[in-house]
PDB file of C-alpha atoms in Angstrom:
ATOM      1  CA  ALA A   1      80.031 -79.930 -58.453  1.00 56.00           C
ATOM      2  CA  ARG A   2      77.365 -80.782 -60.831  1.00 60.00           C
ATOM      3  CA  PHE A   3      73.748 -81.369 -59.693  1.00 64.00           C
ATOM      4  CA  ASN A   4      70.395 -82.242 -60.988  1.00 65.00           C
ATOM      5  CA  LEU A   5      68.306 -83.198 -58.230  1.00 79.00           C
ATOM      6  CA  VAL A   6      66.323 -79.910 -56.908  1.00 81.00           C
ATOM      7  CA  ASN A   7      63.654 -80.311 -54.387  1.00 77.00           C
ATOM      8  CA  LEU A   8      61.037 -77.572 -54.574  1.00 67.00           C
ATOM      9  CA  THR A   9      59.396 -78.568 -51.313  1.00 71.00           C
ATOM     10  CA  ASP A  10      62.372 -78.113 -49.226  1.00 76.00           C
ATOM     11  CA  ASN A  11      64.512 -75.979 -51.585  1.00 76.00           C
ATOM     12  CA  SER A  12      67.219 -78.305 -51.224  1.00 85.00           C
ATOM     13  CA  ILE A  13      69.848 -79.537 -54.198  1.00 88.00           C
ATOM     14  CA  GLY A  14      70.785 -83.230 -54.488  1.00 89.00           C
ATOM     15  CA  PHE A  15      74.017 -84.504 -56.049  1.00 88.00           C
ATOM     16  CA  ASN A  16      74.334 -87.936 -57.780  1.00 87.00           C
ATOM     17  CA  THR A  17      77.328 -88.468 -55.367  1.00 88.00           C
ATOM     18  CA  TYR A  18      79.050 -87.350 -52.581  1.00 90.00           C
ATOM     19  CA  HIS A  19      79.449 -83.472 -52.867  1.00 90.00           C
ATOM     20  CA  LYS A  20      82.215 -82.543 -50.438  1.00 91.00           C
ATOM     21  CA  PHE A  21      80.648 -79.660 -48.989  1.00 93.00           C
ATOM     22  CA  ARG A  22      80.927 -78.152 -45.247  1.00 92.00           C
ATOM     23  CA  ASP A  23      78.267 -76.206 -43.480  1.00 90.00           C
ATOM     24  CA  GLN A  24      79.259 -72.503 -43.884  1.00 90.00           C
ATOM     25  CA  ASP A  25      80.914 -73.106 -47.262  1.00 92.00           C
ATOM     26  CA  LYS A  26      80.439 -70.035 -49.505  1.00 92.00           C
ATOM     27  CA  VAL A  27      79.616 -71.118 -52.890  1.00 92.00           C
ATOM     28  CA  ILE A  28      79.050 -69.194 -56.276  1.00 92.00           C
ATOM     29  CA  TYR A  29      76.240 -70.351 -58.372  1.00 90.00           C
ATOM     30  CA  GLN A  30      76.814 -70.374 -62.104  1.00 89.00           C
ATOM     31  CA  SER A  31      74.139 -71.670 -64.729  1.00 85.00           C
ATOM     32  CA  ASN A  32      77.073 -72.041 -67.454  1.00 85.00           C
ATOM     33  CA  GLY A  33      74.716 -70.900 -70.075  1.00 84.00           C
ATOM     34  CA  GLY A  34      71.724 -73.137 -69.152  1.00 82.00           C
ATOM     35  CA  ASP A  35      68.399 -72.266 -68.218  1.00 82.00           C
ATOM     36  CA  GLY A  36      69.517 -71.930 -64.588  1.00 81.00           C
ATOM     37  CA  VAL A  37      67.583 -72.419 -61.315  1.00 81.00           C
ATOM     38  CA  THR A  38      64.734 -70.093 -60.422  1.00 78.00           C
ATOM     39  CA  GLY A  39      65.591 -68.459 -57.197  1.00 81.00           C
ATOM     40  CA  LEU A  40      69.394 -68.574 -57.818  1.00 85.00           C
ATOM     41  CA  VAL A  41      71.291 -65.803 -59.609  1.00 88.00           C
ATOM     42  CA  THR A  42      74.293 -66.664 -61.769  1.00 91.00           C
ATOM     43  CA  GLY A  43      77.574 -64.947 -60.213  1.00 93.00           C
ATOM     44  CA  ALA A  44      75.690 -64.750 -56.587  1.00 93.00           C
ATOM     45  CA  SER A  45      77.199 -66.130 -53.348  1.00 93.00           C
ATOM     46  CA  TYR A  46      75.197 -68.452 -51.042  1.00 91.00           C
ATOM     47  CA  TYR A  47      76.171 -70.181 -47.919  1.00 91.00           C
ATOM     48  CA  VAL A  48      75.687 -74.099 -47.459  1.00 92.00           C
ATOM     49  CA  SER A  49      73.784 -76.364 -45.038  1.00 91.00           C
ATOM     50  CA  VAL A  50      74.656 -79.573 -45.512  1.00 93.00           C
ATOM     51  CA  GLU A  51      71.500 -82.150 -44.923  1.00 92.00           C
ATOM     52  CA  ASN A  52      73.762 -85.228 -45.703  1.00 93.00           C
ATOM     53  CA  ALA A  53      76.382 -86.873 -47.818  1.00 93.00           C
ATOM     54  CA  THR A  54      74.531 -85.972 -51.182  1.00 92.00           C
ATOM     55  CA  THR A  55      72.196 -82.892 -50.105  1.00 92.00           C
ATOM     56  CA  VAL A  56      72.515 -79.293 -49.502  1.00 93.00           C
ATOM     57  CA  ARG A  57      70.709 -76.269 -48.960  1.00 91.00           C
ATOM     58  CA  LEU A  58      71.473 -72.597 -49.933  1.00 89.00           C
ATOM     59  CA  TYR A  59      71.143 -69.724 -47.872  1.00 88.00           C
ATOM     60  CA  ASN A  60      71.198 -66.231 -49.308  1.00 87.00           C
ATOM     61  CA  LYS A  61      72.820 -64.830 -45.992  1.00 87.00           C
ATOM     62  CA  TYR A  62      75.311 -66.155 -43.776  1.00 84.00           C
ATOM     63  CA  GLU A  63      72.788 -65.348 -40.854  1.00 83.00           C
ATOM     64  CA  GLU A  64      70.036 -67.178 -42.235  1.00 82.00           C
ATOM     65  CA  LEU A  65      72.610 -70.352 -42.337  1.00 78.00           C
ATOM     66  CA  PHE A  66      72.692 -70.000 -38.352  1.00 72.00           C
ATOM     67  CA  SER A  67      68.937 -69.233 -37.759  1.00 72.00           C
ATOM     68  CA  ARG A  68      68.258 -71.840 -40.420  1.00 64.00           C
ATOM     69  CA  ILE A  69      65.262 -69.691 -41.627  1.00 46.00           C
ATOM     70  CA  ASP A  70      63.660 -70.985 -45.004  1.00 49.00           C
ATOM     71  CA  ASN A  71      64.260 -68.244 -47.646  1.00 47.00           C
ATOM     72  CA  ASP A  72      61.720 -69.532 -50.002  1.00 43.00           C
ATOM     73  CA  LYS A  73      63.896 -69.439 -53.217  1.00 46.00           C
ATOM     74  CA  ASN A  74      61.209 -71.514 -54.838  1.00 46.00           C
ATOM     75  CA  PHE A  75      63.962 -73.404 -57.303  1.00 47.00           C
ATOM     76  CA  SER A  76      62.775 -74.677 -60.663  1.00 46.00           C
ATOM     77  CA  ASN A  77      63.841 -78.264 -61.995  1.00 45.00           C
ATOM     78  CA  SER A  78      66.781 -77.067 -63.907  1.00 46.00           C
ATOM     79  CA  SER A  79      70.332 -77.692 -63.393  1.00 47.00           C
ATOM     80  CA  GLY A  80      73.793 -75.841 -63.032  1.00 50.00           C
ATOM     81  CA  VAL A  81      77.218 -75.903 -61.601  1.00 53.00           C
ATOM     82  CA  ILE A  82      78.221 -74.594 -57.921  1.00 55.00           C
ATOM     83  CA  TYR A  83      81.834 -73.545 -57.351  1.00 46.00           C
TER      84      TYR A  83
END
């Protein structure tokens, strides 16, 4: 799913359309040769927390997802692809 709306305040990622992710989905971030998002590592796995139909938050660890710990990724305004 392509995204282009990165919120630096709450470290969320917004999509232009319904994203189809579910809580606890394990995703792999790929920058596809672009600048990427600061705080995310290309090829690394993350866990999804669904905020709404067009917004998710990513957590480094499965345990962080359940405790809703803010991991302060400090995203930059970039784009990428999450598989």
